Amino acid sequence: MAEPSRKQANTLPPMAPPESTPDAIGRDFRRYLEYYLGRYPGCDGIYRFEALAYTLRERIMAHWRRTWIEHKKPGTRRAYYLSLEYLIGRSLGNHLLNLELQGPVREALEAMALAMEEIESMEPDAGLGNGGLGRLAACFLDSCATQALPVMGYGLRYEYGMFRQRIASGYQVEDPDRWLLAGHPWEIERPEYKQLVRFGGRTEHGRDRDGRFRVRWVDTEDVLAVPYDVPVSGFGNAVVNTLRLWSASATDAFNLKEFNAGDYADSVAAKNQAENITMVLYPNDASENGKELRLRQQYFLTAASLADVFRQWGGRDIGAFERENVFQLNDTHPSIAVAELMRILLDERDMHWEAAWRVTTSCMAYTNHTLLPEALERWPVRLFERLLPRLLEIIYEINRRFLAEVRTRWPGDVGRVQRMSLIEEGAKPQVRMAWLAIVGSFSVNGVAALHSRLLAEGLFGDFHDLWPQRFNNKTNGVTPRRWLAQANPDLSALITATIGDGWQKDLSRLRQLEACAGSGQGGFRSRWRAVRRANKVRLAELVHHATGVRFDPDALFDVQVKRMHEYKRQLLNVLHVIHLYDRIHREGPGSVVKRAILFGGKAAPGYARAKEIIKLINNVAAVVNADPLAASRIAVAFLPDYGVSKMMRICPATDLSVQISTAGKEASGTGNMKFMMNGAVTIGTYDGANIEILDAVGEDHFFLFGLRAEEVDALRGNYNPRAFLEADEDLARVLHLVECNHFSASEPGIFTGIVDSLLSPDDPWMTVADFRAYADAQRRVEASWEDEDGWSCSSILNTARSGRFSSDRTIAEYNNDIWRLTPIGT
Ligand code: 26Q
């Protein structure tokens, strides 16, 4: 009886979407506030945000549904982005921009004496990522929607996102980020699409009625995956894609035995075990940590997402699956997808190995984000055996067949077979996840030209020998909607007034600004400066509010914000700050330009050295800022709790973008692109995407310094930091100031670990080797800064030539070379 009426209901035409006049928006806002949330206009600000979010969500819904229907049209090829991280930040301002509702919403709010920016600032950042890799995923989703590509993101709905950082006595303190407590009005729970994910148990091998070899995975502990959908709007195109985040929940059958045995409370308490899976984001971004819960998270995301794709595939011909589905693996974190897809095809879809393997290797594509060996994921075979026994069997079989191929190609090359095996042998055998991802994918890419070349020549060299055509580069990009249009509205208005609209979707058009950079364009240059100065005033307010340090808006804003890591060399930056302080005392305050130096970034809680570096920065800042002579020229601050929203205030106000990683270590970097887009000039090493930024803007508008990747490698083995010290009095003085506790008078000795690491011949980051070159490059910065017009010209050219670093360009390349999707018709 229920069926016909539901069918009938399905044929009802959709309700007309709500109007978007200021009146209608104002009415809906009040209705949500007062009748849905049960609050009043003078309530706590978070509720005004929520009411506005719901008001906007209603206006997204019809587009969302229409986009979904387009995606589901038979024959539509779709891509799935699998990522353990999405660093989304705030969404309200982004949807307002994309739906072109800024005007009417502002008007509606003003009629109630409410300020739009104030409401926007109430939204908590969705911090479901660590740093670059997670933010890249968010920028990619934005570009996919803007290009109307049928792409869906799959991720995890962590209850606790990236921890909040506080500074106490100069040290980092972590506080949990229970971001969902404030309410998450963007998401829609879809329990009807829940999936079961299995763990543990054992496998049974046998033959079915037709005599075919079959494997059953039995006695498993099951966890429910419940999806929550988050809308991803495109810019001005009525497309709304979906980010589907999975939340773990205990099954009803969970611990049924104990339950029936009367251990009611214990069995309910045991639900925690299952629900723990999506409790917390792992906060390390550059080293694997080998925790069992992390592997559970990875399989949970992968299994739930693949099951969801197959649910939608239904009973259609599996032969067409590879034509219509492609999975992009965001690093090795979801690379168990290779084995899981094989498991589904073999065990659930009854395919033969060869056919299943053809499908798998036609559907999977893998992106690598790091060259650091310590970040390469390996899982103990024993852990795999216990947690995912069926997947381990499949990995063994993939490996057996793969190594046979290697032996055929290189007969007798035992070393090569050992190097390439998916299993690293030894006392504690491990599964090499990157190898699994490469073997199972038709495409393997790095994230900047240098990085992709180093992968092919080094880390993945053996695989490149075997399958050169699999390897490709996709230089990262960032979305100009968030990072220019939204973050820098005044500069955007100036750009639009100068070259017209359209750059938001075609960033190469910024090139037209080149004509405004030269002399004879004094009017434009001074407007450019005025906008940037106003941005610097706003950043100075933020810094003062958060740290008590005063930045002079007319100073050179010298900024390094990113995760704390030795390879990123915040230490080199601090050494330079100390050198400036020393110069002021030796040569007088007039010898240096006025500078405001900003640091920001989180250290992984278990990364002791990175935390010491934060402490050093804070101690140096305290001494410098309290010294009247030094403080007359330089101010130093460490901004706590750096994240997406902070960056939206920082990058429009930065003059000098500090990108000084040891060459060959930063895969790409994406902060560098955000700064460039907003008119900062880069001081940087020849590393990652810096190289391509330099190439785009030209060497007159970029401060290049330091060893090249080849030189870093060549120096290894006979690196002698003390020789650099002896040859460079400035450096010796700087290190002496640290060693003699000038910055740690009340805690002597706390920085000896740092000094020792800098002076160790085994220092992999070779900070001391690049000190002289960095200080000299900073001298060139000073000279350029004193030529105000010349600097403005460089600033304008950096923006004008940043078009290549739009994630729209990156996504167009992914689509042309890897995904081959057709934009949906709207
Ligand atoms: C792995 C195992 C267990 C726990 C955590 C992890 C883990 C999590 C996150 C390992 C690495 C990450 C993140 C890496 C990352 O953000 N890499 C950056 O990716 C950017 C986008 O491609 C690049 O621009 C940066 O250069 C790269 O460092």
Tab-separated table of C-alpha atoms in Angstrom, residues 375-702:
chain	number	residue	atom	x	y	z
A	375	ALA	CA	55.731	10.384	6.110
A	376	LEU	CA	55.444	7.247	3.960
A	377	GLU	CA	52.715	5.059	5.329
A	378	ARG	CA	53.510	1.503	6.296
A	379	TRP	CA	51.271	-0.772	8.304
A	380	PRO	CA	52.425	-3.862	10.182
A	381	VAL	CA	51.266	-7.039	8.456
A	382	ARG	CA	50.214	-8.370	11.860
A	383	LEU	CA	47.869	-5.434	12.397
A	384	PHE	CA	46.401	-5.850	8.945
A	385	GLU	CA	45.889	-9.535	9.571
A	386	ARG	CA	43.911	-8.848	12.717
A	387	LEU	CA	41.918	-5.849	11.501
A	388	LEU	CA	41.397	-6.539	7.798
A	389	PRO	CA	42.232	-10.199	7.126
A	390	ARG	CA	40.470	-10.399	3.780
A	391	LEU	CA	42.155	-7.245	2.512
A	392	LEU	CA	45.570	-8.590	3.465
A	393	GLU	CA	44.918	-11.758	1.432
A	394	ILE	CA	44.062	-9.603	-1.549
A	395	ILE	CA	47.173	-7.464	-1.088
A	396	TYR	CA	49.296	-10.652	-1.011
A	397	GLU	CA	47.758	-11.809	-4.270
A	398	ILE	CA	48.217	-8.390	-5.906
A	399	ASN	CA	51.844	-8.551	-4.783
A	400	ARG	CA	52.407	-12.108	-6.023
A	401	ARG	CA	51.200	-11.241	-9.506
A	402	PHE	CA	52.960	-7.883	-9.534
A	403	LEU	CA	56.334	-9.314	-8.502
A	404	ALA	CA	56.008	-11.948	-11.223
A	405	GLU	CA	55.763	-9.063	-13.682
A	406	VAL	CA	58.855	-7.428	-12.174
A	407	ARG	CA	60.819	-10.702	-12.403
A	408	THR	CA	59.846	-11.124	-16.039
A	409	ARG	CA	60.980	-7.621	-16.851
A	410	TRP	CA	64.229	-7.789	-14.823
A	411	PRO	CA	65.239	-11.441	-14.533
A	412	GLY	CA	67.522	-12.056	-11.604
A	413	ASP	CA	67.269	-8.533	-10.192
A	414	VAL	CA	66.590	-9.646	-6.633
A	415	GLY	CA	67.282	-6.243	-5.142
A	416	ARG	CA	64.689	-4.644	-7.332
A	417	VAL	CA	62.084	-7.238	-6.382
A	418	GLN	CA	62.771	-6.573	-2.724
A	419	ARG	CA	62.569	-2.825	-3.170
A	420	MET	CA	59.332	-2.997	-5.127
A	421	SER	CA	57.511	-5.598	-3.045
A	422	LEU	CA	54.308	-4.333	-1.440
A	423	ILE	CA	55.559	-6.086	1.669
A	424	GLU	CA	58.669	-4.818	3.370
A	425	GLU	CA	60.305	-7.905	4.834
A	426	GLY	CA	62.098	-7.940	8.175
A	427	ALA	CA	61.520	-8.791	11.784
A	428	LYS	CA	58.275	-6.841	11.587
A	429	PRO	CA	56.956	-7.084	8.022
A	430	GLN	CA	54.966	-4.080	6.812
A	431	VAL	CA	52.590	-3.227	4.008
A	432	ARG	CA	53.872	-0.306	1.906
A	433	MET	CA	50.788	1.743	1.172
A	434	ALA	CA	52.373	4.003	-1.477
A	435	TRP	CA	53.426	0.949	-3.459
A	436	LEU	CA	49.891	-0.412	-3.236
A	437	ALA	CA	48.551	2.908	-4.510
A	438	ILE	CA	50.992	3.012	-7.436
A	439	VAL	CA	50.457	-0.586	-8.491
A	440	GLY	CA	46.676	-0.197	-8.333
A	441	SER	CA	46.367	3.142	-10.149
A	442	PHE	CA	46.469	4.216	-13.793
A	443	SER	CA	47.736	7.673	-12.803
A	444	VAL	CA	50.300	8.771	-10.218
A	445	ASN	CA	50.920	12.470	-9.795
A	446	GLY	CA	53.011	14.865	-7.765
A	447	VAL	CA	51.840	18.367	-6.863
A	448	ALA	CA	54.497	20.647	-8.426
A	449	ALA	CA	56.941	20.206	-11.305
A	450	LEU	CA	60.032	19.689	-9.143
A	451	HIS	CA	58.201	17.354	-6.809
A	452	SER	CA	56.894	15.198	-9.656
A	453	ARG	CA	60.358	15.021	-11.193
A	454	LEU	CA	61.963	14.045	-7.875
A	455	LEU	CA	59.313	11.354	-7.377
A	456	ALA	CA	60.031	9.837	-10.770
A	457	GLU	CA	63.800	10.032	-10.330
A	458	GLY	CA	64.004	9.060	-6.688
A	459	LEU	CA	61.356	7.685	-4.363
A	460	PHE	CA	59.260	6.069	-7.123
A	461	GLY	CA	62.147	5.500	-9.527
A	462	ASP	CA	61.688	1.735	-9.801
A	463	PHE	CA	58.028	2.176	-10.633
A	464	HIS	CA	58.796	4.927	-13.111
A	465	ASP	CA	61.155	2.494	-14.878
A	466	LEU	CA	58.307	0.008	-15.167
A	467	TRP	CA	55.414	2.313	-16.018
A	468	PRO	CA	56.684	5.752	-17.102
A	469	GLN	CA	53.357	6.648	-18.716
A	470	ARG	CA	51.569	6.438	-15.356
A	471	PHE	CA	53.487	9.368	-13.894
A	472	ASN	CA	52.401	12.964	-14.310
A	473	ASN	CA	52.466	16.353	-12.627
A	474	LYS	CA	49.565	18.465	-11.471
A	475	THR	CA	50.846	21.669	-9.948
A	476	ASN	CA	48.603	22.706	-7.066
A	477	GLY	CA	46.383	25.758	-7.096
A	478	VAL	CA	44.070	27.646	-4.743
A	479	THR	CA	40.571	28.929	-5.294
A	480	PRO	CA	40.497	32.632	-6.209
A	481	ARG	CA	36.932	32.889	-4.916
A	482	ARG	CA	37.926	32.382	-1.294
A	483	TRP	CA	41.502	33.617	-1.470
A	484	LEU	CA	40.988	36.782	-3.476
A	485	ALA	CA	37.310	37.685	-3.959
A	486	GLN	CA	36.258	36.884	-0.400
A	487	ALA	CA	39.461	37.467	1.547
A	488	ASN	CA	40.314	40.752	-0.149
A	489	PRO	CA	37.075	42.495	-1.156
A	490	ASP	CA	38.643	45.928	-1.581
A	491	LEU	CA	41.407	44.724	-3.846
A	492	SER	CA	38.810	42.693	-5.760
A	493	ALA	CA	36.713	45.810	-6.257
A	494	LEU	CA	39.764	47.682	-7.540
A	495	ILE	CA	40.585	44.805	-9.897
A	496	THR	CA	37.017	44.637	-11.188
A	497	ALA	CA	36.895	48.410	-11.655
A	498	THR	CA	40.086	48.131	-13.706
A	499	ILE	CA	39.674	44.990	-15.841
A	500	GLY	CA	35.999	44.169	-15.389
A	501	ASP	CA	34.317	41.069	-14.006
A	502	GLY	CA	35.169	37.577	-15.107
A	503	TRP	CA	38.570	37.125	-13.439
A	504	GLN	CA	36.885	35.170	-10.630
A	505	LYS	CA	36.282	32.322	-13.090
A	506	ASP	CA	39.225	32.947	-15.405
A	507	LEU	CA	42.127	34.076	-13.310
A	508	SER	CA	44.451	34.402	-16.301
A	509	ARG	CA	42.626	37.664	-16.974
A	510	LEU	CA	44.513	39.240	-14.092
A	511	ARG	CA	47.317	39.575	-16.599
A	512	GLN	CA	45.560	42.704	-17.846
A	513	LEU	CA	46.733	44.363	-14.636
A	514	GLU	CA	50.292	44.276	-15.952
A	515	ALA	CA	49.560	47.452	-17.855
A	516	CYS	CA	48.817	49.180	-14.546
A	517	ALA	CA	52.060	48.212	-12.828
A	518	GLY	CA	54.492	50.482	-14.625
A	519	SER	CA	55.421	54.073	-14.062
A	520	GLY	CA	52.890	56.499	-15.464
A	521	GLN	CA	50.275	54.492	-13.579
A	522	GLY	CA	50.737	56.459	-10.392
A	523	GLY	CA	47.011	56.663	-9.766
A	524	PHE	CA	46.535	52.926	-9.876
A	525	ARG	CA	49.616	52.254	-7.796
A	526	SER	CA	48.510	54.574	-5.050
A	527	ARG	CA	45.011	53.047	-4.991
A	528	TRP	CA	46.669	49.630	-4.807
A	529	ARG	CA	48.753	50.821	-1.869
A	530	ALA	CA	45.749	52.346	-0.132
A	531	VAL	CA	43.801	49.076	-0.288
A	532	ARG	CA	46.764	47.091	0.956
A	533	ARG	CA	47.382	49.564	3.768
A	534	ALA	CA	43.788	49.254	4.949
A	535	ASN	CA	44.236	45.462	4.951
A	536	LYS	CA	47.385	45.894	7.036
A	537	VAL	CA	45.494	48.032	9.550
A	538	ARG	CA	42.957	45.222	9.908
A	539	LEU	CA	45.642	42.569	10.360
A	540	ALA	CA	47.430	44.780	12.887
A	541	GLU	CA	44.193	44.910	14.901
A	542	LEU	CA	43.911	41.140	14.849
A	543	VAL	CA	47.540	40.702	15.921
A	544	HIS	CA	47.216	43.282	18.666
A	545	HIS	CA	44.017	41.737	19.961
A	546	ALA	CA	45.496	38.226	19.988
A	547	THR	CA	49.045	38.949	21.184
A	548	GLY	CA	49.234	42.499	22.494
A	549	VAL	CA	51.968	43.251	19.937
A	550	ARG	CA	51.529	46.437	17.899
A	551	PHE	CA	52.292	46.335	14.191
A	552	ASP	CA	52.843	49.635	12.392
A	553	PRO	CA	50.798	49.468	9.159
A	554	ASP	CA	53.560	51.327	7.356
A	555	ALA	CA	56.132	48.691	8.226
A	556	LEU	CA	57.130	45.869	5.892
A	557	PHE	CA	54.869	42.927	6.828
A	558	ASP	CA	57.114	39.877	6.713
A	559	VAL	CA	54.997	36.754	7.228
A	560	GLN	CA	55.567	33.037	7.645
A	561	VAL	CA	52.430	31.071	8.499
A	562	LYS	CA	52.162	27.313	7.989
A	563	ARG	CA	52.454	24.124	10.006
A	564	MET	CA	55.516	24.068	12.249
A	565	HIS	CA	58.118	21.709	10.840
A	566	GLU	CA	61.896	21.664	10.746
A	567	TYR	CA	61.915	21.286	6.951
A	568	LYS	CA	59.883	24.481	6.573
A	569	ARG	CA	62.662	26.199	8.518
A	570	GLN	CA	60.867	28.643	10.748
A	571	LEU	CA	64.251	28.439	12.510
A	572	LEU	CA	66.002	30.149	9.613
A	573	ASN	CA	63.457	32.935	9.931
A	574	VAL	CA	64.077	33.296	13.686
A	575	LEU	CA	67.821	33.371	13.119
A	576	HIS	CA	67.250	36.269	10.737
A	577	VAL	CA	65.075	38.095	13.291
A	578	ILE	CA	67.875	37.756	15.813
A	579	HIS	CA	70.310	39.030	13.190
A	580	LEU	CA	68.121	42.143	12.650
A	581	TYR	CA	68.069	42.714	16.394
A	582	ASP	CA	71.829	42.378	16.483
A	583	ARG	CA	72.232	44.772	13.540
A	584	ILE	CA	70.065	47.368	15.242
A	585	HIS	CA	72.313	47.224	18.254
A	586	ARG	CA	75.519	47.252	16.272
A	587	GLU	CA	74.676	49.651	13.473
A	588	GLY	CA	71.836	51.651	14.938
A	589	PRO	CA	68.096	51.495	14.332
A	590	GLY	CA	68.388	53.447	11.076
A	591	SER	CA	70.294	50.552	9.531
A	592	VAL	CA	67.208	48.377	9.081
A	593	VAL	CA	63.802	49.074	7.523
A	594	LYS	CA	60.694	49.091	9.656
A	595	ARG	CA	59.386	45.555	9.770
A	596	ALA	CA	56.541	43.655	11.348
A	597	ILE	CA	57.391	39.971	11.495
A	598	LEU	CA	54.559	37.528	11.888
A	599	PHE	CA	54.730	33.817	12.611
A	600	GLY	CA	51.865	31.380	12.938
A	601	GLY	CA	51.332	27.648	12.817
A	602	LYS	CA	50.508	24.563	14.824
A	603	ALA	CA	52.986	21.912	15.866
A	604	ALA	CA	51.898	18.284	15.998
A	605	PRO	CA	51.377	17.617	19.737
A	606	GLY	CA	53.982	14.859	19.705
A	607	TYR	CA	56.613	16.827	17.779
A	608	ALA	CA	58.803	18.138	20.606
A	609	ARG	CA	61.313	20.013	18.447
A	610	ALA	CA	58.573	21.903	16.589
A	611	LYS	CA	57.165	22.964	19.949
A	612	GLU	CA	60.578	24.182	21.090
A	613	ILE	CA	60.759	26.312	17.971
A	614	ILE	CA	57.443	27.951	18.898
A	615	LYS	CA	58.877	28.664	22.326
A	616	LEU	CA	62.015	30.186	20.776
A	617	ILE	CA	59.944	32.423	18.498
A	618	ASN	CA	57.907	33.645	21.457
A	619	ASN	CA	60.964	34.265	23.603
A	620	VAL	CA	62.751	36.154	20.850
A	621	ALA	CA	59.573	38.175	20.279
A	622	ALA	CA	59.373	39.030	23.976
A	623	VAL	CA	62.975	40.261	24.124
A	624	VAL	CA	62.796	42.218	20.868
A	625	ASN	CA	59.438	43.831	21.607
A	626	ALA	CA	60.542	44.854	25.102
A	627	ASP	CA	63.787	46.433	23.880
A	628	PRO	CA	63.063	50.096	23.091
A	629	LEU	CA	65.845	50.381	20.544
A	630	ALA	CA	64.855	47.247	18.634
A	631	ALA	CA	61.134	47.891	19.022
A	632	SER	CA	61.540	51.238	17.321
A	633	ARG	CA	62.233	49.326	14.072
A	634	ILE	CA	60.908	45.786	14.347
A	635	ALA	CA	57.962	44.060	15.980
A	636	VAL	CA	57.665	40.274	16.238
A	637	ALA	CA	54.537	38.241	16.944
A	638	PHE	CA	53.449	34.628	17.003
A	639	LEU	CA	49.740	34.575	16.168
A	640	PRO	CA	48.084	31.679	18.002
A	641	ASP	CA	45.657	29.226	16.390
A	642	TYR	CA	46.537	29.838	12.771
A	643	GLY	CA	43.892	28.437	10.409
A	644	VAL	CA	41.806	29.120	7.304
A	645	SER	CA	39.939	32.178	8.591
A	646	LYS	CA	43.078	33.739	10.024
A	647	MET	CA	44.797	33.282	6.662
A	648	MET	CA	41.945	35.181	5.018
A	649	ARG	CA	42.970	38.172	7.108
A	650	ILE	CA	46.707	37.592	6.819
A	651	CYS	CA	47.367	37.081	3.118
A	652	PRO	CA	45.758	40.349	1.907
A	653	ALA	CA	48.010	42.272	4.309
A	654	THR	CA	51.332	40.576	3.660
A	655	ASP	CA	54.160	42.350	1.840
A	656	LEU	CA	56.755	39.615	2.035
A	657	SER	CA	55.775	35.944	1.800
A	658	VAL	CA	58.364	33.754	3.497
A	659	GLN	CA	58.735	30.347	1.746
A	660	ILE	CA	62.097	29.047	2.869
A	661	SER	CA	61.926	25.243	3.053
A	662	THR	CA	65.060	23.188	2.464
A	663	ALA	CA	65.117	22.675	-1.303
A	664	GLY	CA	63.584	19.366	-2.323
A	665	LYS	CA	61.427	19.034	0.795
A	666	GLU	CA	58.254	21.092	0.275
A	667	ALA	CA	56.204	19.162	-2.256
A	668	SER	CA	54.435	22.285	-3.469
A	669	GLY	CA	53.206	24.720	-0.876
A	670	THR	CA	49.896	26.518	-1.430
A	671	GLY	CA	50.156	29.390	1.048
A	672	ASN	CA	52.805	30.774	-1.300
A	673	MET	CA	50.092	31.014	-3.990
A	674	LYS	CA	47.551	32.764	-1.716
A	675	PHE	CA	50.120	35.407	-0.833
A	676	MET	CA	51.151	35.955	-4.441
A	677	MET	CA	47.541	36.341	-5.591
A	678	ASN	CA	47.069	39.083	-3.015
A	679	GLY	CA	50.136	41.031	-4.085
A	680	ALA	CA	52.828	39.802	-1.730
A	681	VAL	CA	56.371	39.378	-3.018
A	682	THR	CA	58.018	36.068	-2.165
A	683	ILE	CA	61.357	35.454	-0.530
A	684	GLY	CA	61.971	31.795	-1.177
A	685	THR	CA	64.151	28.826	-1.899
A	686	TYR	CA	64.140	26.998	-5.213
A	687	ASP	CA	61.589	24.466	-3.965
A	688	GLY	CA	58.101	23.159	-4.696
A	689	ALA	CA	55.799	25.588	-6.446
A	690	ASN	CA	58.120	28.503	-5.542
A	691	ILE	CA	59.976	27.567	-8.720
A	692	GLU	CA	56.859	28.008	-10.808
A	693	ILE	CA	55.947	31.238	-9.020
A	694	LEU	CA	59.407	32.588	-9.810
A	695	ASP	CA	58.998	31.483	-13.395
A	696	ALA	CA	55.608	33.200	-13.685
A	697	VAL	CA	56.501	36.507	-12.050
A	698	GLY	CA	60.138	36.851	-13.135
A	699	GLU	CA	63.286	37.103	-11.044
A	700	ASP	CA	63.037	40.885	-10.635
A	701	HIS	CA	59.897	40.409	-8.554
A	702	PHE	CA	60.931	37.446	-6.386
